[in-house]
Coordinates of C-alpha atoms in Angstrom, one line a residue:
M1 CA -41.9 -67.2 107.3
L2 CA -44.3 -69.6 109.5
L3 CA -47.0 -67.4 108.7
A4 CA -46.7 -68.1 104.8
A5 CA -46.0 -72.0 105.4
L6 CA -49.3 -71.9 107.2
S7 CA -51.2 -70.0 104.4
S8 CA -53.0 -72.9 103.7
V9 CA -54.5 -72.8 107.1
T10 CA -57.4 -70.9 108.5
L11 CA -55.6 -68.8 111.5
G12 CA -57.2 -67.6 114.5
L13 CA -59.1 -70.4 115.5
P14 CA -57.9 -71.9 118.7
T15 CA -58.7 -75.5 118.3
N16 CA -58.5 -75.9 114.3
V17 CA -57.2 -79.5 113.3
V18 CA -55.5 -79.8 110.0
N19 CA -54.9 -83.2 108.2
A20 CA -51.9 -84.0 106.1
A21 CA -52.5 -82.1 103.5
Q22 CA -53.0 -79.0 105.0
A23 CA -49.4 -79.4 106.9
P24 CA -47.6 -76.7 106.8
A25 CA -44.1 -76.7 104.3
P26 CA -40.9 -77.5 105.2
L27 CA -39.5 -74.2 107.3
R28 CA -36.3 -74.5 105.9
P29 CA -35.4 -76.6 103.0
D30 CA -32.0 -78.8 103.1
H31 CA -30.8 -78.2 106.7
A32 CA -30.0 -81.1 109.0
Q33 CA -32.4 -83.5 110.8
V34 CA -30.1 -84.2 113.8
L35 CA -29.3 -82.0 116.5
V36 CA -26.9 -83.7 119.5
I37 CA -25.6 -81.9 122.1
I38 CA -22.0 -82.9 123.1
A39 CA -21.8 -82.6 127.2
D40 CA -20.9 -83.9 130.2
H41 CA -22.7 -85.4 132.9
A42 CA -24.8 -82.6 134.9
S43 CA -24.3 -79.9 132.3
G44 CA -28.0 -78.9 131.6
T45 CA -28.9 -81.3 129.6
T46 CA -32.0 -82.3 130.8
E47 CA -33.5 -78.6 131.2
F48 CA -32.4 -77.9 127.5
G49 CA -33.5 -81.1 126.1
G50 CA -36.9 -80.2 127.6
A51 CA -37.0 -77.1 126.5
L52 CA -36.3 -78.0 122.8
N53 CA -38.7 -81.3 123.3
T54 CA -41.9 -78.3 123.7
H55 CA -41.5 -78.0 119.9
P56 CA -44.1 -79.3 117.9
C57 CA -40.9 -81.1 115.4
V58 CA -38.5 -81.5 117.8
F59 CA -38.2 -85.1 119.4
N60 CA -35.7 -85.9 122.3
L61 CA -34.1 -88.6 123.6
A62 CA -32.3 -87.4 125.8
E63 CA -29.9 -89.8 126.3
P64 CA -29.7 -92.7 124.0
F65 CA -27.2 -95.2 125.8
A66 CA -26.2 -96.1 129.3
A67 CA -23.0 -97.2 131.2
K68 CA -24.2 -100.7 132.6
D69 CA -26.2 -101.2 129.5
T70 CA -25.2 -100.4 126.1
I71 CA -22.6 -97.7 125.2
W72 CA -21.3 -96.6 121.6
A73 CA -18.2 -98.1 121.5
M74 CA -15.1 -99.3 124.1
N75 CA -11.5 -100.1 123.8
D76 CA -9.9 -103.1 125.4
V77 CA -7.6 -101.7 128.3
A78 CA -4.9 -104.1 129.5
E79 CA -4.7 -102.0 132.2
C80 CA -8.0 -102.4 134.0
T81 CA -8.1 -105.9 135.8
G82 CA -9.9 -107.3 138.8
L83 CA -13.5 -105.7 139.2
A84 CA -12.3 -102.7 136.9
E85 CA -11.6 -105.3 133.9
T86 CA -13.3 -104.1 130.3
D87 CA -16.1 -105.9 129.5
Q88 CA -17.1 -105.0 126.0
S89 CA -20.6 -106.8 125.9
T90 CA -22.7 -103.4 126.4
A91 CA -20.9 -101.7 123.4
I92 CA -22.0 -101.6 120.1
F93 CA -18.7 -101.3 118.7
N94 CA -15.5 -102.3 119.5
A95 CA -13.5 -98.6 119.7
D96 CA -10.0 -100.8 118.6
T97 CA -11.1 -102.7 115.9
G98 CA -14.3 -101.3 114.3
A99 CA -16.3 -104.6 114.8
M100 CA -19.8 -104.7 115.6
I101 CA -20.2 -106.3 119.4
K102 CA -23.4 -105.6 120.1
S103 CA -26.4 -104.9 117.5
S104 CA -29.0 -103.6 119.9
N105 CA -29.3 -100.9 122.1
P106 CA -32.8 -101.6 124.2
V107 CA -32.4 -98.2 125.7
L108 CA -33.3 -96.4 122.6
T109 CA -36.7 -98.3 122.6
T110 CA -37.4 -97.0 126.5
R111 CA -36.5 -93.2 125.3
A112 CA -39.0 -93.5 122.5
A113 CA -41.9 -94.7 124.3
L114 CA -41.7 -91.7 125.8
L115 CA -42.2 -89.9 123.1
T116 CA -45.1 -91.4 122.2
S117 CA -47.6 -88.4 123.5
H118 CA -45.4 -86.0 122.1
A119 CA -48.2 -85.1 119.5
A120 CA -50.7 -84.4 122.4
I121 CA -48.8 -82.7 125.1
H122 CA -46.4 -80.4 122.3
G123 CA -48.2 -80.8 118.6
T124 CA -50.0 -76.9 118.8
M125 CA -48.0 -74.4 116.8
F126 CA -48.2 -70.8 118.4
I127 CA -47.7 -67.7 116.8
N128 CA -47.1 -64.9 119.0
N129 CA -48.7 -66.9 122.1
E130 CA -51.6 -67.4 120.2
R131 CA -53.1 -71.1 119.6
V132 CA -52.8 -71.6 115.6
L133 CA -52.9 -75.0 115.1
K134 CA -54.7 -78.3 117.4
R135 CA -53.3 -81.8 115.8
G136 CA -55.6 -84.3 115.7
V137 CA -53.1 -86.6 117.2
A138 CA -53.5 -87.9 120.6
H139 CA -50.7 -91.2 120.3
I140 CA -47.6 -91.9 117.9
D141 CA -46.4 -95.1 117.3
V142 CA -42.6 -94.3 117.6
A143 CA -40.4 -97.1 116.6
G144 CA -37.5 -97.8 119.2
D145 CA -35.2 -99.9 118.6
S146 CA -34.8 -102.1 115.2
Q147 CA -32.3 -104.1 113.5
V148 CA -32.7 -101.7 111.0
L149 CA -30.2 -99.0 112.4
Y150 CA -27.6 -101.9 112.4
A151 CA -28.2 -103.8 108.7
G152 CA -24.7 -102.9 107.5
L153 CA -24.1 -100.2 109.8
P154 CA -20.1 -99.3 109.6
Y155 CA -18.2 -97.8 112.7
D156 CA -19.8 -94.2 112.0
F157 CA -21.6 -92.5 115.3
G158 CA -22.9 -89.9 112.6
E159 CA -24.4 -92.9 110.5
Y160 CA -26.2 -94.0 113.7
A161 CA -27.5 -91.1 114.6
V162 CA -29.3 -90.1 111.0
R163 CA -30.3 -93.8 110.9
I164 CA -32.1 -93.3 114.3
R165 CA -33.9 -89.9 113.5
D166 CA -35.3 -91.5 110.5
Q167 CA -36.8 -94.4 113.0
I168 CA -38.1 -92.2 115.2
C169 CA -39.6 -89.6 112.6
K170 CA -40.9 -92.4 110.4
N171 CA -44.5 -92.6 111.7
V172 CA -45.0 -89.0 112.3
P173 CA -47.9 -88.1 111.3
A174 CA -47.9 -84.9 108.2
D175 CA -50.0 -82.9 110.2
V176 CA -47.9 -82.8 113.4
C177 CA -45.1 -82.3 111.7
A178 CA -43.6 -81.8 107.9
P179 CA -41.7 -84.7 107.1
A180 CA -38.3 -82.4 106.4
D181 CA -38.6 -80.9 109.9
C182 CA -38.9 -83.4 112.1
V183 CA -35.9 -83.2 114.2
V184 CA -34.8 -85.8 116.6
T185 CA -32.3 -84.6 119.5
F186 CA -29.8 -86.3 122.1
N187 CA -27.0 -86.2 123.7
M188 CA -23.5 -87.4 123.0
M189 CA -21.4 -87.8 126.0
P190 CA -17.8 -88.9 126.9
S191 CA -19.2 -91.9 129.0
F192 CA -20.5 -93.2 126.0
V193 CA -17.1 -94.0 124.8
N194 CA -16.5 -95.4 128.2
A195 CA -14.7 -92.3 129.7
P196 CA -15.0 -91.4 133.1
T197 CA -14.8 -87.8 133.4
Y198 CA -16.3 -87.1 137.1
G199 CA -13.1 -84.7 138.5
Q200 CA -11.9 -83.9 142.0
N201 CA -13.5 -83.7 145.1
M202 CA -11.0 -82.9 147.9
K203 CA -7.2 -81.5 147.5
D204 CA -5.6 -84.7 148.8
D205 CA -7.6 -86.3 146.1
A206 CA -5.4 -89.8 145.0
P207 CA -4.0 -89.4 141.5
D208 CA -6.2 -90.9 139.1
S209 CA -5.4 -94.7 138.7
L210 CA -3.3 -95.9 135.6
C211 CA -6.6 -97.7 134.7
V212 CA -8.4 -95.0 134.4
T213 CA -5.8 -92.8 132.8
K214 CA -5.3 -95.1 129.9
K215 CA -9.3 -95.8 129.9
N216 CA -9.7 -91.9 129.6
E217 CA -6.5 -92.1 126.8
L218 CA -7.7 -94.5 124.1
A219 CA -11.2 -93.3 124.4
M220 CA -10.6 -90.1 123.2
N221 CA -9.6 -91.3 119.8
A222 CA -12.8 -92.9 119.7
W223 CA -14.4 -89.5 121.1
K224 CA -12.8 -87.6 117.9
Q225 CA -14.0 -90.0 115.5
A226 CA -17.3 -89.5 117.1
L227 CA -17.4 -85.8 116.8
E228 CA -15.8 -85.6 113.1
S229 CA -18.3 -88.4 111.9
M230 CA -21.4 -85.8 112.9
K231 CA -19.0 -82.7 111.6
S232 CA -19.2 -84.0 108.1
N233 CA -22.5 -85.1 107.8
P234 CA -24.8 -82.8 106.6
K235 CA -27.7 -84.2 108.2
I236 CA -26.5 -83.7 111.7
A237 CA -26.6 -80.4 113.7
T238 CA -23.9 -80.4 117.0
F239 CA -23.4 -77.8 120.3
S240 CA -21.4 -78.3 122.7
L241 CA -22.9 -77.4 126.1
T242 CA -20.8 -76.5 129.2
R243 CA -21.3 -75.1 132.3
N244 CA -19.2 -73.9 135.3
E245 CA -16.9 -76.7 136.1
R246 CA -17.3 -76.6 139.9
D247 CA -21.0 -76.7 139.9
R248 CA -21.1 -79.4 137.3
Q249 CA -18.9 -81.9 139.6
F250 CA -20.3 -81.0 142.8
A251 CA -24.1 -81.6 141.2
V252 CA -22.1 -85.4 139.9
F253 CA -20.6 -85.8 143.6
Q254 CA -24.5 -84.7 145.2
A255 CA -26.1 -87.3 143.3
N256 CA -23.4 -90.5 143.3
G257 CA -21.0 -89.6 146.2
P258 CA -20.8 -92.2 149.2
V259 CA -22.2 -91.1 152.2
G260 CA -19.1 -89.3 154.3
A261 CA -17.5 -88.0 151.5
Q262 CA -16.6 -84.6 151.1
F263 CA -16.6 -81.6 148.5
D264 CA -14.1 -78.9 148.7
C265 CA -15.7 -76.0 146.4
S266 CA -12.5 -74.0 146.7
I267 CA -10.2 -76.0 144.2
A268 CA -9.8 -74.6 140.7
R269 CA -11.6 -76.9 138.2
E270 CA -11.3 -77.1 134.1
P271 CA -13.9 -78.8 132.1
S272 CA -12.4 -82.4 130.9
A273 CA -10.2 -82.8 127.6
F274 CA -12.7 -84.5 126.3
L275 CA -15.0 -81.3 126.5
E276 CA -12.1 -79.2 125.9
V277 CA -11.9 -80.6 122.1
A278 CA -15.4 -80.1 121.2
H279 CA -15.7 -76.4 120.3
Y280 CA -16.8 -74.7 117.8
P281 CA -15.1 -75.8 114.5
S282 CA -15.4 -79.3 116.0
T283 CA -18.8 -78.9 116.3
D284 CA -21.1 -76.0 114.8
D285 CA -22.1 -74.1 117.9
Q286 CA -21.2 -73.6 121.5
M287 CA -22.9 -72.8 124.8
V288 CA -22.9 -72.4 128.0
I289 CA -26.1 -73.1 130.2
D290 CA -25.3 -70.9 132.7
D291 CA -26.0 -67.9 130.5
C292 CA -29.1 -69.6 129.1
L293 CA -30.9 -70.0 132.5
A294 CA -29.6 -66.7 133.6
S295 CA -32.6 -64.8 132.8
A296 CA -35.8 -65.8 129.8
A297 CA -34.0 -63.5 127.2
G298 CA -30.9 -66.0 127.8
A299 CA -33.1 -69.1 127.4
D300 CA -34.7 -67.5 124.3
Q301 CA -31.4 -67.0 122.9
C302 CA -30.0 -70.3 123.5
L303 CA -33.2 -72.1 121.9
A304 CA -33.4 -69.7 119.1
D305 CA -29.7 -70.6 118.1
A306 CA -29.9 -74.1 118.6
L307 CA -33.4 -74.8 116.8
D308 CA -31.8 -72.6 114.0
L309 CA -29.2 -75.4 113.6
V310 CA -31.7 -77.4 112.3
G311 CA -34.2 -74.9 110.2
L312 CA -36.6 -74.4 113.2
S313 CA -37.5 -71.3 115.1
T314 CA -38.9 -70.7 118.5
E315 CA -42.0 -69.3 117.1
S316 CA -44.4 -72.6 116.8
M317 CA -43.6 -73.0 120.7
G318 CA -45.2 -70.1 122.1
G319 CA -43.1 -69.5 124.4
K320 CA -43.2 -72.8 126.4
G321 CA -39.6 -74.0 126.2
T322 CA -38.1 -70.6 127.6
L323 CA -40.8 -71.2 129.9
K324 CA -39.2 -74.4 131.3
M325 CA -36.0 -73.1 131.0
T326 CA -36.2 -70.5 133.6
G327 CA -38.1 -72.3 135.8
A328 CA -41.6 -70.3 135.5
D329 CA -43.0 -73.4 134.6
L330 CA -44.1 -74.1 138.3
E331 CA -44.6 -77.7 137.6
K332 CA -41.6 -78.4 137.0
S333 CA -39.0 -75.5 138.1
V334 CA -35.3 -76.0 137.1
Q335 CA -34.6 -72.3 138.2
A336 CA -32.7 -73.8 141.4
F337 CA -30.8 -75.4 138.8
S338 CA -28.2 -72.3 138.7
V339 CA -27.8 -72.3 142.3
T340 CA -25.9 -74.5 143.4
K341 CA -24.4 -74.7 147.6
C342 CA -20.5 -73.8 146.1
Q343 CA -22.1 -70.8 144.9
S344 CA -23.4 -70.0 148.2
D345 CA -20.0 -70.4 149.5
P346 CA -17.2 -70.6 147.4
N347 CA -14.7 -71.8 150.0
A348 CA -16.9 -74.8 151.6
I349 CA -16.1 -77.9 152.4
Y350 CA -19.5 -80.3 152.2
Q351 CA -19.9 -83.6 153.9
K352 CA -22.7 -86.0 152.4
M353 CA -24.5 -87.5 155.3
E354 CA -26.6 -90.6 155.3
S355 CA -29.9 -88.7 154.9
G356 CA -28.2 -87.3 151.8
E357 CA -27.7 -83.5 153.2
M358 CA -24.6 -81.8 152.1
V359 CA -23.7 -79.9 155.5
N360 CA -20.5 -77.7 155.1
V361 CA -18.0 -78.5 157.6
A362 CA -15.1 -76.2 157.0
S363 CA -15.2 -74.2 159.9
S364 CA -15.0 -77.9 162.1
L365 CA -12.3 -79.0 159.8
A366 CA -10.1 -75.8 160.3
A367 CA -11.1 -76.0 164.1
G368 CA -10.0 -79.3 164.1
A369 CA -7.0 -78.5 162.6
A370 CA -6.3 -75.4 164.3
Q371 CA -6.7 -77.5 167.5
Q372 CA -4.1 -80.3 166.5
N373 CA -1.4 -77.6 165.9
F374 CA -1.7 -76.4 169.2
A375 CA -1.7 -79.5 170.8
F376 CA 1.5 -80.3 169.1
P377 CA 3.6 -77.4 167.8
A378 CA 6.3 -77.7 165.5
P379 CA 9.3 -78.5 166.8
P380 CA 12.3 -75.5 166.9

């Protein structure tokens, strides 16, 4: 299929530079042009998005929102008071009324700036691991945040996603990618509708506060609206990406847990309610990152399935995406992603030390409990 699309280009030359007139035709007409990964934090989106970004026609924005800067939508939660009081100034939309609050997203500009050298790094097209086309573009003026994204924008996440794609792709030269094949991918997470999904560390953790409970209850409606707006938009394809929930929560704990806090690996954990509703048919596909990272074949299949949703294939990546997913890319290995401390010892209890090191304290806790029981025997 790709060979036919490149029929106007001389093949076999290792650094053949093409111009706009020689740009390959779209690989498949009328396909989606936005690929959204529906996931929770620490679910492997960085690894998956980075691998997709090695495709000449895929521009990965990763996380286009940031909790302390800009998110998509937020409810006013009366139960959250004091330091937890709702601050809607960071939300583009009021999720209760559908009214626009903020008409800017600086995070987009930051993310777009990282894509200016995309063609220079990933702009070479491969067939059977043979270099076929070398783009003569060293820099792309990728447009970031703009008022064009917000003028007349309804409370419709799908519409916002398509506008972002058009903004990013408008300056991508035709000899880098056929205009119809230019795809933007990014993550959509519960935190982007102000839903905390950090999970449970220990069996005796205090239950969620009324503030957190109500916040998640209200955010679910905004989440479902965002999913539906993407599902109903033919220009958008979505897939959910999940991870072993214990390992996901441990990764969140390792990154954000306070010094001295503990994490019990033995607790049974289920994905949040937000990911439970983000499976097919609410999304176009669903994948498990653990399967994708288990082998080169698994990584290749996951990437192929994802790219197929937007009319592309792994062929022109020259195996770079698979290498990045499996950790064979020595400069930035992701293989360690699939090996966590909880997998090494499912009954471990890890404590976060001041140095950031995770130390298994299960045996010392058990010894302390046994000593306490010995010193204070139960009454007859």
